[in-house]
mmCIF file with all atom_site columns, C-alpha atoms in Angstrom:
data_model
loop_
_atom_site.group_PDB
_atom_site.id
_atom_site.type_symbol
_atom_site.label_atom_id
_atom_site.label_alt_id
_atom_site.label_comp_id
_atom_site.label_asym_id
_atom_site.label_entity_id
_atom_site.label_seq_id
_atom_site.pdbx_PDB_ins_code
_atom_site.Cartn_x
_atom_site.Cartn_y
_atom_site.Cartn_z
_atom_site.occupancy
_atom_site.B_iso_or_equiv
_atom_site.pdbx_formal_charge
_atom_site.auth_seq_id
_atom_site.auth_comp_id
_atom_site.auth_asym_id
_atom_site.auth_atom_id
_atom_site.pdbx_PDB_model_num
ATOM 1   C CA . ARG A 1 1   ? -7.438  0.036   13.802  1.00 0.00 ? 1   ARG A CA 1
ATOM 2   C CA . GLY A 1 2   ? -9.910  2.759   14.020  1.00 0.00 ? 2   GLY A CA 1
ATOM 3   C CA . GLY A 1 3   ? -12.445 3.978   11.845  1.00 0.00 ? 3   GLY A CA 1
ATOM 4   C CA . SER A 1 4   ? -12.084 6.227   8.771   1.00 0.00 ? 4   SER A CA 1
ATOM 5   C CA . GLU A 1 5   ? -14.378 7.771   5.965   1.00 0.00 ? 5   GLU A CA 1
ATOM 6   C CA . VAL A 1 6   ? -12.670 5.621   3.596   1.00 0.00 ? 6   VAL A CA 1
ATOM 7   C CA . GLY A 1 7   ? -13.800 2.356   5.352   1.00 0.00 ? 7   GLY A CA 1
ATOM 8   C CA . GLN A 1 8   ? -13.218 0.048   8.066   1.00 0.00 ? 8   GLN A CA 1
ATOM 9   C CA . GLY A 1 9   ? -9.470  0.343   8.771   1.00 0.00 ? 9   GLY A CA 1
ATOM 10  C CA . GLN A 1 10  ? -6.972  3.296   7.683   1.00 0.00 ? 10  GLN A CA 1
ATOM 11  C CA . PRO A 1 11  ? -5.210  3.271   4.422   1.00 0.00 ? 11  PRO A CA 1
ATOM 12  C CA . GLU A 1 12  ? -2.032  1.356   4.492   1.00 0.00 ? 12  GLU A CA 1
ATOM 13  C CA . ASN A 1 13  ? 1.315   2.073   2.328   1.00 0.00 ? 13  ASN A CA 1
ATOM 14  C CA . LEU A 1 14  ? -0.840  4.351   0.196   1.00 0.00 ? 14  LEU A CA 1
ATOM 15  C CA . GLY A 1 15  ? 1.449   6.940   -1.646  1.00 0.00 ? 15  GLY A CA 1
ATOM 16  C CA . ALA A 1 16  ? -0.137  9.633   -3.234  1.00 0.00 ? 16  ALA A CA 1
ATOM 17  C CA . ASP A 1 17  ? 0.635   13.009  -5.787  1.00 0.00 ? 17  ASP A CA 1
ATOM 18  C CA . LEU A 1 18  ? -2.424  14.935  -5.628  1.00 0.00 ? 18  LEU A CA 1
ATOM 19  C CA . ARG A 1 19  ? -3.315  18.427  -6.579  1.00 0.00 ? 19  ARG A CA 1
ATOM 20  C CA . ILE A 1 20  ? -6.096  19.843  -4.120  1.00 0.00 ? 20  ILE A CA 1
ATOM 21  C CA . ASP A 1 21  ? -8.053  22.989  -4.501  1.00 0.00 ? 21  ASP A CA 1
ATOM 22  C CA . TYR A 1 22  ? -10.674 23.992  -2.344  1.00 0.00 ? 22  TYR A CA 1
ATOM 23  C CA . ARG A 1 23  ? -12.904 27.049  -2.336  1.00 0.00 ? 23  ARG A CA 1
ATOM 24  C CA . SER A 1 24  ? -15.701 27.849  -0.215  1.00 0.00 ? 24  SER A CA 1
ATOM 25  C CA . THR A 1 25  ? -17.896 30.663  0.413   1.00 0.00 ? 25  THR A CA 1
ATOM 26  C CA . PRO A 1 26  ? -21.186 30.786  2.293   1.00 0.00 ? 26  PRO A CA 1
ATOM 27  C CA . ALA A 1 27  ? -23.331 29.863  -0.948  1.00 0.00 ? 27  ALA A CA 1
ATOM 28  C CA . THR A 1 28  ? -21.171 27.308  -2.417  1.00 0.00 ? 28  THR A CA 1
ATOM 29  C CA . THR A 1 29  ? -18.393 25.113  -1.797  1.00 0.00 ? 29  THR A CA 1
ATOM 30  C CA . LEU A 1 30  ? -16.067 23.675  -4.714  1.00 0.00 ? 30  LEU A CA 1
ATOM 31  C CA . VAL A 1 31  ? -13.309 20.604  -4.039  1.00 0.00 ? 31  VAL A CA 1
ATOM 32  C CA . ALA A 1 32  ? -11.280 19.369  -6.932  1.00 0.00 ? 32  ALA A CA 1
ATOM 33  C CA . VAL A 1 33  ? -9.044  16.854  -6.276  1.00 0.00 ? 33  VAL A CA 1
ATOM 34  C CA . ASP A 1 34  ? -6.683  15.601  -9.287  1.00 0.00 ? 34  ASP A CA 1
ATOM 35  C CA . GLY A 1 35  ? -3.279  13.233  -9.469  1.00 0.00 ? 35  GLY A CA 1
ATOM 36  C CA . ASP A 1 36  ? -2.015  10.094  -8.509  1.00 0.00 ? 36  ASP A CA 1
ATOM 37  C CA . LEU A 1 37  ? -2.228  7.350   -6.477  1.00 0.00 ? 37  LEU A CA 1
ATOM 38  C CA . ARG A 1 38  ? 0.823   4.686   -5.813  1.00 0.00 ? 38  ARG A CA 1
ATOM 39  C CA . GLY A 1 39  ? 0.595   1.240   -4.033  1.00 0.00 ? 39  GLY A CA 1
ATOM 40  C CA . GLY A 1 40  ? -0.937  0.773   -0.741  1.00 0.00 ? 40  GLY A CA 1
ATOM 41  C CA . GLU A 1 41  ? -4.286  -0.562  -0.080  1.00 0.00 ? 41  GLU A CA 1
ATOM 42  C CA . PHE A 1 42  ? -7.574  0.584   1.553   1.00 0.00 ? 42  PHE A CA 1
ATOM 43  C CA . LEU A 1 43  ? -11.010 -1.262  2.187   1.00 0.00 ? 43  LEU A CA 1
ATOM 44  C CA . MET A 1 44  ? -14.244 0.927   1.332   1.00 0.00 ? 44  MET A CA 1
ATOM 45  C CA . GLY A 1 45  ? -17.355 -1.163  2.277   1.00 0.00 ? 45  GLY A CA 1
ATOM 46  C CA . ASN A 1 46  ? -17.049 -4.439  0.843   1.00 0.00 ? 46  ASN A CA 1
ATOM 47  C CA . THR A 1 47  ? -14.646 -3.349  -1.789  1.00 0.00 ? 47  THR A CA 1
ATOM 48  C CA . TYR A 1 48  ? -10.692 -4.198  -0.960  1.00 0.00 ? 48  TYR A CA 1
ATOM 49  C CA . VAL A 1 49  ? -8.569  -1.942  -3.100  1.00 0.00 ? 49  VAL A CA 1
ATOM 50  C CA . SER A 1 50  ? -5.056  -3.223  -3.386  1.00 0.00 ? 50  SER A CA 1
ATOM 51  C CA . LEU A 1 51  ? -3.169  -0.640  -5.718  1.00 0.00 ? 51  LEU A CA 1
ATOM 52  C CA . PRO A 1 52  ? 0.130   -1.464  -7.987  1.00 0.00 ? 52  PRO A CA 1
ATOM 53  C CA . ALA A 1 53  ? 3.432   0.518   -7.497  1.00 0.00 ? 53  ALA A CA 1
ATOM 54  C CA . THR A 1 54  ? 2.546   2.249   -11.053 1.00 0.00 ? 54  THR A CA 1
ATOM 55  C CA . PRO A 1 55  ? 0.243   5.498   -10.914 1.00 0.00 ? 55  PRO A CA 1
ATOM 56  C CA . THR A 1 56  ? -3.378  5.105   -10.872 1.00 0.00 ? 56  THR A CA 1
ATOM 57  C CA . GLY A 1 57  ? -4.904  8.153   -11.693 1.00 0.00 ? 57  GLY A CA 1
ATOM 58  C CA . ILE A 1 58  ? -7.793  9.970   -9.791  1.00 0.00 ? 58  ILE A CA 1
ATOM 59  C CA . ARG A 1 59  ? -9.886  13.210  -10.470 1.00 0.00 ? 59  ARG A CA 1
ATOM 60  C CA . ILE A 1 60  ? -12.739 14.159  -8.272  1.00 0.00 ? 60  ILE A CA 1
ATOM 61  C CA . ASP A 1 61  ? -14.903 17.139  -8.692  1.00 0.00 ? 61  ASP A CA 1
ATOM 62  C CA . GLY A 1 62  ? -17.189 18.396  -6.358  1.00 0.00 ? 62  GLY A CA 1
ATOM 63  C CA . VAL A 1 63  ? -19.932 21.070  -5.354  1.00 0.00 ? 63  VAL A CA 1
ATOM 64  C CA . ARG A 1 64  ? -22.177 21.917  -2.531  1.00 0.00 ? 64  ARG A CA 1
ATOM 65  C CA . ARG A 1 65  ? -24.438 24.804  -2.781  1.00 0.00 ? 65  ARG A CA 1
ATOM 66  C CA . GLY A 1 66  ? -25.346 25.991  0.516   1.00 0.00 ? 66  GLY A CA 1
ATOM 67  C CA . GLU A 1 67  ? -26.671 23.240  3.313   1.00 0.00 ? 67  GLU A CA 1
ATOM 68  C CA . GLY A 1 68  ? -27.560 20.896  0.328   1.00 0.00 ? 68  GLY A CA 1
ATOM 69  C CA . GLY A 1 69  ? -26.044 17.441  -0.398  1.00 0.00 ? 69  GLY A CA 1
ATOM 70  C CA . TRP A 1 70  ? -22.696 16.931  -2.503  1.00 0.00 ? 70  TRP A CA 1
ATOM 71  C CA . GLU A 1 71  ? -22.871 16.528  -6.129  1.00 0.00 ? 71  GLU A CA 1
ATOM 72  C CA . LEU A 1 72  ? -19.845 14.773  -8.068  1.00 0.00 ? 72  LEU A CA 1
ATOM 73  C CA . PRO A 1 73  ? -20.249 15.651  -11.302 1.00 0.00 ? 73  PRO A CA 1
ATOM 74  C CA . ARG A 1 74  ? -16.660 14.266  -12.200 1.00 0.00 ? 74  ARG A CA 1
ATOM 75  C CA . VAL A 1 75  ? -14.864 11.268  -10.810 1.00 0.00 ? 75  VAL A CA 1
ATOM 76  C CA . GLU A 1 76  ? -12.490 9.339   -12.925 1.00 0.00 ? 76  GLU A CA 1
ATOM 77  C CA . TRP A 1 77  ? -10.231 6.258   -12.043 1.00 0.00 ? 77  TRP A CA 1
ATOM 78  C CA . ARG A 1 78  ? -7.295  5.729   -14.404 1.00 0.00 ? 78  ARG A CA 1
ATOM 79  C CA . ASP A 1 79  ? -5.335  2.342   -13.680 1.00 0.00 ? 79  ASP A CA 1
ATOM 80  C CA . GLN A 1 80  ? -3.825  1.935   -17.084 1.00 0.00 ? 80  GLN A CA 1
ATOM 81  C CA . GLY A 1 81  ? -5.098  -1.079  -19.216 1.00 0.00 ? 81  GLY A CA 1
ATOM 82  C CA . VAL A 1 82  ? -6.925  -2.432  -15.914 1.00 0.00 ? 82  VAL A CA 1
ATOM 83  C CA . LEU A 1 83  ? -9.706  -0.356  -14.899 1.00 0.00 ? 83  LEU A CA 1
ATOM 84  C CA . GLN A 1 84  ? -10.655 2.941   -16.540 1.00 0.00 ? 84  GLN A CA 1
ATOM 85  C CA . ALA A 1 85  ? -13.846 4.416   -14.853 1.00 0.00 ? 85  ALA A CA 1
ATOM 86  C CA . ARG A 1 86  ? -16.021 7.660   -15.088 1.00 0.00 ? 86  ARG A CA 1
ATOM 87  C CA . ALA A 1 87  ? -19.013 8.741   -12.626 1.00 0.00 ? 87  ALA A CA 1
ATOM 88  C CA . ALA A 1 88  ? -21.112 11.233  -11.915 1.00 0.00 ? 88  ALA A CA 1
ATOM 89  C CA . LEU A 1 89  ? -22.697 10.824  -8.161  1.00 0.00 ? 89  LEU A CA 1
ATOM 90  C CA . ARG A 1 90  ? -25.135 12.850  -6.075  1.00 0.00 ? 90  ARG A CA 1
ATOM 91  C CA . PHE A 1 91  ? -25.876 12.989  -2.594  1.00 0.00 ? 91  PHE A CA 1
ATOM 92  C CA . ASP A 1 92  ? -28.438 14.363  -0.287  1.00 0.00 ? 92  ASP A CA 1
ATOM 93  C CA . ALA A 1 93  ? -27.650 16.726  2.630   1.00 0.00 ? 93  ALA A CA 1
ATOM 94  C CA . ALA A 1 94  ? -27.485 13.490  4.914   1.00 0.00 ? 94  ALA A CA 1
ATOM 95  C CA . GLY A 1 95  ? -24.863 12.497  2.850   1.00 0.00 ? 95  GLY A CA 1
ATOM 96  C CA . ALA A 1 96  ? -27.335 9.445   1.328   1.00 0.00 ? 96  ALA A CA 1
ATOM 97  C CA . LEU A 1 97  ? -26.396 8.489   -2.306  1.00 0.00 ? 97  LEU A CA 1
ATOM 98  C CA . GLN A 1 98  ? -29.445 9.889   -4.688  1.00 0.00 ? 98  GLN A CA 1
ATOM 99  C CA . SER A 1 99  ? -27.627 8.885   -8.049  1.00 0.00 ? 99  SER A CA 1
ATOM 100 C CA . LEU A 1 100 ? -24.609 7.733   -9.474  1.00 0.00 ? 100 LEU A CA 1
ATOM 101 C CA . GLU A 1 101 ? -24.539 7.140   -13.476 1.00 0.00 ? 101 GLU A CA 1
ATOM 102 C CA . ALA A 1 102 ? -20.919 5.283   -14.426 1.00 0.00 ? 102 ALA A CA 1
ATOM 103 C CA . THR A 1 103 ? -19.332 3.988   -17.333 1.00 0.00 ? 103 THR A CA 1
ATOM 104 C CA . ALA A 1 104 ? -16.173 1.544   -16.865 1.00 0.00 ? 104 ALA A CA 1
ATOM 105 C CA . SER A 1 105 ? -14.349 -0.380  -19.231 1.00 0.00 ? 105 SER A CA 1
ATOM 106 C CA . SER A 1 106 ? -11.227 -3.112  -18.579 1.00 0.00 ? 106 SER A CA 1
ATOM 107 C CA . ALA A 1 107 ? -9.170  -4.079  -21.154 1.00 0.00 ? 107 ALA A CA 1
ATOM 108 C CA . ASP A 1 108 ? -7.251  -6.782  -19.087 1.00 0.00 ? 108 ASP A CA 1
ATOM 109 C CA . MET A 1 109 ? -9.694  -8.282  -16.390 1.00 0.00 ? 109 MET A CA 1
ATOM 110 C CA . THR A 1 110 ? -7.025  -10.413 -14.699 1.00 0.00 ? 110 THR A CA 1
ATOM 111 C CA . PRO A 1 111 ? -5.500  -7.799  -12.685 1.00 0.00 ? 111 PRO A CA 1
ATOM 112 C CA . LEU A 1 112 ? -9.184  -6.872  -11.663 1.00 0.00 ? 112 LEU A CA 1
ATOM 113 C CA . LYS A 1 113 ? -9.573  -9.508  -9.020  1.00 0.00 ? 113 LYS A CA 1
ATOM 114 C CA . PRO A 1 114 ? -6.307  -8.753  -7.012  1.00 0.00 ? 114 PRO A CA 1
ATOM 115 C CA . ARG A 1 115 ? -6.629  -5.101  -7.128  1.00 0.00 ? 115 ARG A CA 1
ATOM 116 C CA . TYR A 1 116 ? -10.495 -4.714  -6.625  1.00 0.00 ? 116 TYR A CA 1
ATOM 117 C CA . LEU A 1 117 ? -12.531 -7.615  -6.916  1.00 0.00 ? 117 LEU A CA 1
ATOM 118 C CA . SER A 1 118 ? -11.331 -9.679  -3.997  1.00 0.00 ? 118 SER A CA 1
ATOM 119 C CA . GLY A 1 119 ? -13.635 -8.523  -1.028  1.00 0.00 ? 119 GLY A CA 1
ATOM 120 C CA . TRP A 1 120 ? -16.866 -9.041  -3.421  1.00 0.00 ? 120 TRP A CA 1
ATOM 121 C CA . MET A 1 121 ? -15.944 -12.420 -5.079  1.00 0.00 ? 121 MET A CA 1
ATOM 122 C CA . GLY A 1 122 ? -14.869 -13.772 -1.701  1.00 0.00 ? 122 GLY A CA 1
ATOM 123 C CA . LEU A 1 123 ? -18.001 -12.580 -0.023  1.00 0.00 ? 123 LEU A CA 1
ATOM 124 C CA . PHE A 1 124 ? -19.873 -14.901 -2.832  1.00 0.00 ? 124 PHE A CA 1
ATOM 125 C CA . GLY A 1 125 ? -17.978 -17.755 -2.416  1.00 0.00 ? 125 GLY A CA 1
ATOM 126 C CA . LEU A 1 126 ? -15.778 -17.402 -5.618  1.00 0.00 ? 126 LEU A CA 1
ATOM 127 C CA . GLY A 1 127 ? -12.227 -15.924 -3.884  1.00 0.00 ? 127 GLY A CA 1
ATOM 128 C CA . GLU A 1 128 ? -10.379 -18.671 -6.133  1.00 0.00 ? 128 GLU A CA 1
ATOM 129 C CA . VAL A 1 129 ? -12.109 -18.234 -9.209  1.00 0.00 ? 129 VAL A CA 1
ATOM 130 C CA . ASP A 1 130 ? -9.686  -17.133 -12.210 1.00 0.00 ? 130 ASP A CA 1
ATOM 131 C CA . LEU A 1 131 ? -11.231 -13.955 -14.214 1.00 0.00 ? 131 LEU A CA 1
ATOM 132 C CA . HIS A 1 132 ? -9.836  -13.248 -17.660 1.00 0.00 ? 132 HIS A CA 1
ATOM 133 C CA . GLY A 1 133 ? -10.910 -11.062 -21.073 1.00 0.00 ? 133 GLY A CA 1
ATOM 134 C CA . ALA A 1 134 ? -12.313 -7.743  -21.249 1.00 0.00 ? 134 ALA A CA 1
ATOM 135 C CA . MET A 1 135 ? -15.612 -5.611  -20.621 1.00 0.00 ? 135 MET A CA 1
ATOM 136 C CA . ASP A 1 136 ? -17.352 -2.498  -20.823 1.00 0.00 ? 136 ASP A CA 1
ATOM 137 C CA . MET A 1 137 ? -20.002 -1.608  -18.390 1.00 0.00 ? 137 MET A CA 1
ATOM 138 C CA . ASP A 1 138 ? -22.555 1.209   -17.765 1.00 0.00 ? 138 ASP A CA 1
ATOM 139 C CA . VAL A 1 139 ? -24.323 1.204   -14.791 1.00 0.00 ? 139 VAL A CA 1
ATOM 140 C CA . ARG A 1 140 ? -27.105 3.838   -13.167 1.00 0.00 ? 140 ARG A CA 1
ATOM 141 C CA . VAL A 1 141 ? -28.238 3.585   -9.281  1.00 0.00 ? 141 VAL A CA 1
ATOM 142 C CA . GLY A 1 142 ? -31.291 5.400   -7.704  1.00 0.00 ? 142 GLY A CA 1
ATOM 143 C CA . PRO A 1 143 ? -32.080 6.671   -4.259  1.00 0.00 ? 143 PRO A CA 1
ATOM 144 C CA . GLY A 1 144 ? -30.863 4.195   -1.680  1.00 0.00 ? 144 GLY A CA 1
ATOM 145 C CA . GLY A 1 145 ? -28.172 2.693   -3.789  1.00 0.00 ? 145 GLY A CA 1
ATOM 146 C CA . GLU A 1 146 ? -31.162 0.912   -5.654  1.00 0.00 ? 146 GLU A CA 1
ATOM 147 C CA . LEU A 1 147 ? -29.388 -0.570  -8.828  1.00 0.00 ? 147 LEU A CA 1
ATOM 148 C CA . GLN A 1 148 ? -31.531 0.671   -11.968 1.00 0.00 ? 148 GLN A CA 1
ATOM 149 C CA . ALA A 1 149 ? -29.524 -0.509  -15.070 1.00 0.00 ? 149 ALA A CA 1
ATOM 150 C CA . LEU A 1 150 ? -26.812 -2.244  -15.565 1.00 0.00 ? 150 LEU A CA 1
ATOM 151 C CA . HIS A 1 151 ? -25.284 -3.226  -19.353 1.00 0.00 ? 151 HIS A CA 1
ATOM 152 C CA . ALA A 1 152 ? -22.189 -4.895  -19.539 1.00 0.00 ? 152 ALA A CA 1
ATOM 153 C CA . ARG A 1 153 ? -20.381 -5.817  -22.592 1.00 0.00 ? 153 ARG A CA 1
ATOM 154 C CA . LEU A 1 154 ? -18.184 -8.595  -22.313 1.00 0.00 ? 154 LEU A CA 1
ATOM 155 C CA . HIS A 1 155 ? -15.135 -9.548  -24.719 1.00 0.00 ? 155 HIS A CA 1
ATOM 156 C CA . GLY A 1 156 ? -13.739 -12.973 -24.521 1.00 0.00 ? 156 GLY A CA 1
ATOM 157 C CA . VAL A 1 157 ? -14.344 -13.639 -20.782 1.00 0.00 ? 157 VAL A CA 1
ATOM 158 C CA . ASP A 1 158 ? -13.411 -16.448 -18.898 1.00 0.00 ? 158 ASP A CA 1
ATOM 159 C CA . LEU A 1 159 ? -14.430 -17.636 -15.522 1.00 0.00 ? 159 LEU A CA 1
ATOM 160 C CA . ARG A 1 160 ? -12.717 -20.494 -14.315 1.00 0.00 ? 160 ARG A CA 1
ATOM 161 C CA . ASP A 1 161 ? -13.341 -22.073 -10.791 1.00 0.00 ? 161 ASP A CA 1
ATOM 162 C CA . PRO A 1 162 ? -9.873  -24.231 -9.782  1.00 0.00 ? 162 PRO A CA 1
ATOM 163 C CA . GLY A 1 163 ? -12.162 -26.817 -8.094  1.00 0.00 ? 163 GLY A CA 1
ATOM 164 C CA . GLU A 1 164 ? -13.870 -27.080 -11.576 1.00 0.00 ? 164 GLU A CA 1
ATOM 165 C CA . ARG A 1 165 ? -17.200 -26.413 -10.203 1.00 0.00 ? 165 ARG A CA 1
ATOM 166 C CA . PHE A 1 166 ? -18.044 -24.324 -13.161 1.00 0.00 ? 166 PHE A CA 1
ATOM 167 C CA . VAL A 1 167 ? -15.628 -23.232 -16.172 1.00 0.00 ? 167 VAL A CA 1
ATOM 168 C CA . PHE A 1 168 ? -17.326 -20.356 -18.719 1.00 0.00 ? 168 PHE A CA 1
ATOM 169 C CA . SER A 1 169 ? -14.869 -19.668 -21.652 1.00 0.00 ? 169 SER A CA 1
ATOM 170 C CA . GLY A 1 170 ? -14.733 -16.976 -24.140 1.00 0.00 ? 170 GLY A CA 1
ATOM 171 C CA . LEU A 1 171 ? -17.924 -15.216 -23.176 1.00 0.00 ? 171 LEU A CA 1
ATOM 172 C CA . ASP A 1 172 ? -19.000 -12.487 -25.705 1.00 0.00 ? 172 ASP A CA 1
ATOM 173 C CA . GLY A 1 173 ? -21.895 -10.271 -25.745 1.00 0.00 ? 173 GLY A CA 1
ATOM 174 C CA . ASP A 1 174 ? -24.127 -8.339  -23.749 1.00 0.00 ? 174 ASP A CA 1
ATOM 175 C CA . LEU A 1 175 ? -25.627 -8.947  -20.194 1.00 0.00 ? 175 LEU A CA 1
ATOM 176 C CA . ARG A 1 176 ? -28.501 -6.025  -19.561 1.00 0.00 ? 176 ARG A CA 1
ATOM 177 C CA . PHE A 1 177 ? -30.318 -5.665  -16.284 1.00 0.00 ? 177 PHE A CA 1
ATOM 178 C CA . SER A 1 178 ? -33.100 -2.735  -15.753 1.00 0.00 ? 178 SER A CA 1
ATOM 179 C CA . ALA A 1 179 ? -35.312 -2.064  -12.846 1.00 0.00 ? 179 ALA A CA 1
#
């Protein structure tokens, strides 16, 4: 396996139906990617993504002015009923993250773990934990990837360790963090 821009390995069995619009002048570069991903898997940092065979919508709009960094004013992820997310990101000319503002919601968190969270949950020793319920979340990240704010709204969330180390049932309410 070789390295890639997406992560430590090449995407496998990833199907895509994408429309790409790329325009460039000496002053500005614009790119828009819109369409669906189907099936397959890829690794992006600690995030292992395993997509279903059903379409997962994606939209990315980007702009780069001169030699400056990329701005992605619109990034959307649409995994119907499982994960709806929208974000705006800004990078400096060297590619370092300068800011991220995102909103996400999940009407059914059960598929989140196998599709998106298995890498992170495994990293924290929670690879076997069952996850159920729904949630909405807003997050703001600053330069260098520093978390500035997080607001999660939990709706009937259950976290169950099969070894019964812990069980959280029916969590409802707000979870907030501010740096």
